[in-house]
PDB file of C-alpha atoms and ligand atoms in Angstrom:
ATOM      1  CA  UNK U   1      93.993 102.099 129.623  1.00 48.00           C
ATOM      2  CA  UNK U   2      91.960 102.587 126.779  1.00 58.00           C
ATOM      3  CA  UNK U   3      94.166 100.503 124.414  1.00 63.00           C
ATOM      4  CA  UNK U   4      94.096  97.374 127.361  1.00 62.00           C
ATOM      5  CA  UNK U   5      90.587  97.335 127.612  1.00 60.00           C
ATOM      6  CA  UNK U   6      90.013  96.987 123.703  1.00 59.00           C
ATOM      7  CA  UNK U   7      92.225  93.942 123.842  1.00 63.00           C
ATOM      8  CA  UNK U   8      92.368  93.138 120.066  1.00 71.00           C
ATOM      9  CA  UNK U   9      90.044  94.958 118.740  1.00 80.00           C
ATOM     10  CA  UNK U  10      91.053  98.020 117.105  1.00 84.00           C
ATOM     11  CA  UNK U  11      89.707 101.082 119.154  1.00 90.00           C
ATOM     12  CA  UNK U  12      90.525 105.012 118.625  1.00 93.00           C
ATOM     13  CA  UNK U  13      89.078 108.321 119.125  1.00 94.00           C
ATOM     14  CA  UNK U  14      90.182 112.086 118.140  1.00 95.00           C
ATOM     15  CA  UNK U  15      92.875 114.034 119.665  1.00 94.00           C
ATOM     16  CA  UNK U  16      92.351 117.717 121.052  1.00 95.00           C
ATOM     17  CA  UNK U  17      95.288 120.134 121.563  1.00 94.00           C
ATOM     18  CA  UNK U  18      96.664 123.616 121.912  1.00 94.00           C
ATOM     19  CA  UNK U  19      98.493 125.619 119.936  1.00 92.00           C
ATOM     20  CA  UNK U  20     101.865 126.089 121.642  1.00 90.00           C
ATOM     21  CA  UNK U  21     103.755 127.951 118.332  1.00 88.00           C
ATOM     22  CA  UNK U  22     102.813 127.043 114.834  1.00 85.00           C
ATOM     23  CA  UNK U  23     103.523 123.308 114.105  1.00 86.00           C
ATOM     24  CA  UNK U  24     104.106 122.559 117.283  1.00 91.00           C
ATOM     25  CA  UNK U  25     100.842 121.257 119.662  1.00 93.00           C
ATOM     26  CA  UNK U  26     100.454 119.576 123.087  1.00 92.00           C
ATOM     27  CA  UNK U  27      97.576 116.905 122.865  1.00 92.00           C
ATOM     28  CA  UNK U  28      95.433 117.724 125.882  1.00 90.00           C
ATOM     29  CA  UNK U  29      92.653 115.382 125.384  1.00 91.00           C
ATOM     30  CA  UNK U  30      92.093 112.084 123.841  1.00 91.00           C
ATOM     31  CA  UNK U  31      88.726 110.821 123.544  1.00 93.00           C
ATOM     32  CA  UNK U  32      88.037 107.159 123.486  1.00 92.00           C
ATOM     33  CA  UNK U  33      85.009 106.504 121.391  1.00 92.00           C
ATOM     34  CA  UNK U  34      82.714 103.644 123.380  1.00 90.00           C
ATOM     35  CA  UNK U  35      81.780 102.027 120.432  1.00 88.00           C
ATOM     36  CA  UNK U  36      84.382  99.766 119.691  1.00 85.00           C
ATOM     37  CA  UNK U  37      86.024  98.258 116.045  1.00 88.00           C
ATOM     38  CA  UNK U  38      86.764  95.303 115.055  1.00 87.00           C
ATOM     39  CA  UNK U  39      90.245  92.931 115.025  1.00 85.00           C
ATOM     40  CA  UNK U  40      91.137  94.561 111.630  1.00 83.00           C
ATOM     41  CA  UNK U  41      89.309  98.089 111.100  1.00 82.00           C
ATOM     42  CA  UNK U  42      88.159 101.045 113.314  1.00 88.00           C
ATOM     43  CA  UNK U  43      85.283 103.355 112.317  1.00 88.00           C
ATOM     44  CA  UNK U  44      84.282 106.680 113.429  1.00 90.00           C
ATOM     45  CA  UNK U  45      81.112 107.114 114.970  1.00 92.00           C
ATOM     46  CA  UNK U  46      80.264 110.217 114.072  1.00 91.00           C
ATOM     47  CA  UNK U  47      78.002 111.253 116.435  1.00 94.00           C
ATOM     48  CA  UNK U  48      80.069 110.617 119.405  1.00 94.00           C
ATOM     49  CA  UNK U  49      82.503 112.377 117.805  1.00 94.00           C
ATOM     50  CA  UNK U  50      80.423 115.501 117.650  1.00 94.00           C
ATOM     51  CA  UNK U  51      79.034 115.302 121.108  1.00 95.00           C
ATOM     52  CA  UNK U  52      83.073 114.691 122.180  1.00 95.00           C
ATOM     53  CA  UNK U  53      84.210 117.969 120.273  1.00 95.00           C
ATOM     54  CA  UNK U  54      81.294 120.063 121.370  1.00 97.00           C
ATOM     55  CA  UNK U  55      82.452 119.088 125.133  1.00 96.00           C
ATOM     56  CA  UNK U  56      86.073 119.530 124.585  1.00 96.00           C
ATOM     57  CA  UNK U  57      84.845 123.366 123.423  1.00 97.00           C
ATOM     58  CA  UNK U  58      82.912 123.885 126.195  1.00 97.00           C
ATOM     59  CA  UNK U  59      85.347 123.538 128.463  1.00 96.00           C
ATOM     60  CA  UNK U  60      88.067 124.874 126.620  1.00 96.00           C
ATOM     61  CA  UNK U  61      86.097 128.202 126.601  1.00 97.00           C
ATOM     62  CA  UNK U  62      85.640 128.165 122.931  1.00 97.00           C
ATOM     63  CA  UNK U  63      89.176 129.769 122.260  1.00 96.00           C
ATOM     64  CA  UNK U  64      89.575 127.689 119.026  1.00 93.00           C
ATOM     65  CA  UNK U  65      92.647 129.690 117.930  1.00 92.00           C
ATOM     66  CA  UNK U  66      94.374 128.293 120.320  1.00 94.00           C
ATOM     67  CA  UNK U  67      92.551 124.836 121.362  1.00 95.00           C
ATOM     68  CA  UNK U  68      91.139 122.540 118.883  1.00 95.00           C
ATOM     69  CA  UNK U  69      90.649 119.389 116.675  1.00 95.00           C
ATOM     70  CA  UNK U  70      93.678 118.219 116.214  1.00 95.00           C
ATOM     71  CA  UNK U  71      93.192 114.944 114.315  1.00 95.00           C
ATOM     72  CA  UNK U  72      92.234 110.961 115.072  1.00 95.00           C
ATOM     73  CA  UNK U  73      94.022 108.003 116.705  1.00 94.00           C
ATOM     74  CA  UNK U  74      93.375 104.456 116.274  1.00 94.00           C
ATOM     75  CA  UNK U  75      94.984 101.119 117.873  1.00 92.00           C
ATOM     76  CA  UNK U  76      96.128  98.652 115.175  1.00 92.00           C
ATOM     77  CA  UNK U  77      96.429  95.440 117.777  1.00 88.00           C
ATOM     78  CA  UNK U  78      97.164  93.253 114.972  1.00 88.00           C
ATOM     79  CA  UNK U  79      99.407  95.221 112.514  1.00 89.00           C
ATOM     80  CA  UNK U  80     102.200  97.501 112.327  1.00 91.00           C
ATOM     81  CA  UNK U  81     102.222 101.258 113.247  1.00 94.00           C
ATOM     82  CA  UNK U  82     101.667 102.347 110.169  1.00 95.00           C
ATOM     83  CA  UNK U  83      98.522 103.831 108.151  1.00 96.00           C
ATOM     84  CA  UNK U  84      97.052 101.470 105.978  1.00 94.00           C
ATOM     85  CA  UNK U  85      95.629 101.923 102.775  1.00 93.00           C
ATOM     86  CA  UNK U  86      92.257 102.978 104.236  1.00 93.00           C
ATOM     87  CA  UNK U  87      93.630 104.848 106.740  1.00 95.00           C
ATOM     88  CA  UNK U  88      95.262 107.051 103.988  1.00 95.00           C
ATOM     89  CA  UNK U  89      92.167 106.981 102.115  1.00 94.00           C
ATOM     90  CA  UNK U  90      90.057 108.006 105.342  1.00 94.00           C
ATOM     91  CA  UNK U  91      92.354 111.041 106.431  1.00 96.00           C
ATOM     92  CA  UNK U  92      92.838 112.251 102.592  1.00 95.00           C
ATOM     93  CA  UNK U  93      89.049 112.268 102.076  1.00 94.00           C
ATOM     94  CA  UNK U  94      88.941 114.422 105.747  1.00 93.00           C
ATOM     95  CA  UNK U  95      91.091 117.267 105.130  1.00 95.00           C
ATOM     96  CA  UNK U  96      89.971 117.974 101.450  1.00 94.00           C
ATOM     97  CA  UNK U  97      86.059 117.768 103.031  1.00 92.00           C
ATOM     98  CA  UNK U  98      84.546 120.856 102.048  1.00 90.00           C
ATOM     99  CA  UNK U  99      83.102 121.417 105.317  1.00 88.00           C
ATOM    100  CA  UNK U 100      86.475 120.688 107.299  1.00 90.00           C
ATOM    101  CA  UNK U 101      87.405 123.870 108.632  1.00 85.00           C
ATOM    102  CA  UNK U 102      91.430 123.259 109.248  1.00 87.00           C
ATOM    103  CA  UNK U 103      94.234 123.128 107.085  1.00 89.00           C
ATOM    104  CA  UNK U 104      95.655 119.954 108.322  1.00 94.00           C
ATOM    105  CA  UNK U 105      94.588 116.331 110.703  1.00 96.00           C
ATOM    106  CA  UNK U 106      96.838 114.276 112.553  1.00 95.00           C
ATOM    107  CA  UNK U 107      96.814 110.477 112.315  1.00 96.00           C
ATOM    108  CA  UNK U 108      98.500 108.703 115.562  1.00 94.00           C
ATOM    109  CA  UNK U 109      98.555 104.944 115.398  1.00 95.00           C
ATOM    110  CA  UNK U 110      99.518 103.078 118.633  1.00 93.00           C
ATOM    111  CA  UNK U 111     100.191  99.401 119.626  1.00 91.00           C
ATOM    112  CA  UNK U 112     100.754  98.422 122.805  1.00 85.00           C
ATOM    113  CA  UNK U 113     102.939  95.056 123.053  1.00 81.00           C
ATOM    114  CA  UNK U 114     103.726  93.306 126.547  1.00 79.00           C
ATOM    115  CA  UNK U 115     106.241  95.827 127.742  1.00 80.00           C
ATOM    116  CA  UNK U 116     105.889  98.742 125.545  1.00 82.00           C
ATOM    117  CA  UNK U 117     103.529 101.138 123.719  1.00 86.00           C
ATOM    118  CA  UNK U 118     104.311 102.134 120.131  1.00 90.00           C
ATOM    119  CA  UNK U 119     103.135 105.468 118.945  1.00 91.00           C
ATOM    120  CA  UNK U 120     103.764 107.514 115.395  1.00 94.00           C
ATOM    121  CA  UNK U 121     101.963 109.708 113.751  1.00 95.00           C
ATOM    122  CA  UNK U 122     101.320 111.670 110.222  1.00 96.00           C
ATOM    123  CA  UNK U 123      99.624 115.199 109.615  1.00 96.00           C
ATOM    124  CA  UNK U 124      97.902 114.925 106.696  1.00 96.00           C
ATOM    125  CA  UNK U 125      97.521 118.702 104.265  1.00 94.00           C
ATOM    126  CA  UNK U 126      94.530 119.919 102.852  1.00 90.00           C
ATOM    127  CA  UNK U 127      97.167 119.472  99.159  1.00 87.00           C
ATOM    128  CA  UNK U 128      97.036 115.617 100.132  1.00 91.00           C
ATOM    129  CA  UNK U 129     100.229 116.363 101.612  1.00 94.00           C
ATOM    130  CA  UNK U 130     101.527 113.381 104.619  1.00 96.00           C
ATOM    131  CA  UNK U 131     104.614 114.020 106.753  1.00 95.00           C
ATOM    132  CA  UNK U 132     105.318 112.348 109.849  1.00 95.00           C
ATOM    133  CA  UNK U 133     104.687 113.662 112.906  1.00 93.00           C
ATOM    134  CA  UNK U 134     107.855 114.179 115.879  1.00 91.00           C
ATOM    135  CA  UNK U 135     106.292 112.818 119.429  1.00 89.00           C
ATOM    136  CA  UNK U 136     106.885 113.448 122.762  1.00 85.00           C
ATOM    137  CA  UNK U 137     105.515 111.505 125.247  1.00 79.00           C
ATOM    138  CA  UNK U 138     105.076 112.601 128.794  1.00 70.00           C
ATOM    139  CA  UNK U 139     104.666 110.644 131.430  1.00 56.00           C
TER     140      UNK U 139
HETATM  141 ZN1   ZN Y   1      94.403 101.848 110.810  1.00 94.93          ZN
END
């Protein structure tokens, strides 16, 4: 819905999960940040994102063991699923943050086309590590 409405502007938000067994998370919540980006980038707003997490640990009960930040997502509308340059940058930059408090962020990039929705995501280590991530999608 989120990625219609944006039409081809870039728009994103963060992801929010559980723990199921280590390296392996369900995605339980994905925010959709109102302010929108623009054809070619997407930027956080911050704020949102705070008052979005602080929500998401309310109602999870505050149990972050087991639910919690999981990482960001962004449309690219106009390119391929793939992080670009800046998006490497961005999610590099987040993980070795002195303040971030995990060990790892996930980066999912979607496109939808006329018939189908492309997803794929990286996790990005607090070593500058980048793997890609295995999805499932449920319906
Ligand atoms: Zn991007």
């Amino acid at each position: 819905v989120a990625l219609r409405d944006a039409g081809i502007r870039e728009t994103g938000g963060q992801l929010f999960g559980e723990q199921l067994a280590p390296s392996h998370f369900v995605v339980n919540e994905v925010t959709v940040q109102a302010r929108p980006g623009t054809p070619a980038h997407f930027d956080v707003d911050v704020a949102a994102a705070m008052r979005d997490a602080a929500r998401y640990f309310d109602r999870t009960g505050h149990d972050y063991l087991r639910f919690n930040y999981l990482g960001e997502w962004h449309s690219h509308p106009r390119y391929q699923v793939l992080p670009s340059n800046k998006d490497m940058r961005t999610m590099l930059e987040l993980v070795s943050d002195a303040d971030f408090k995990g060990n790892f962020a996930i980066l999912m990039i979607a496109r939808r086309d006329v018939r189908s929705l492309r997803l794929a995501a990286w996790v990005y280590g607090r070593g500058g590590t980048v793997q890609p991530v295995a999805l499932e999608v449920d319906e």
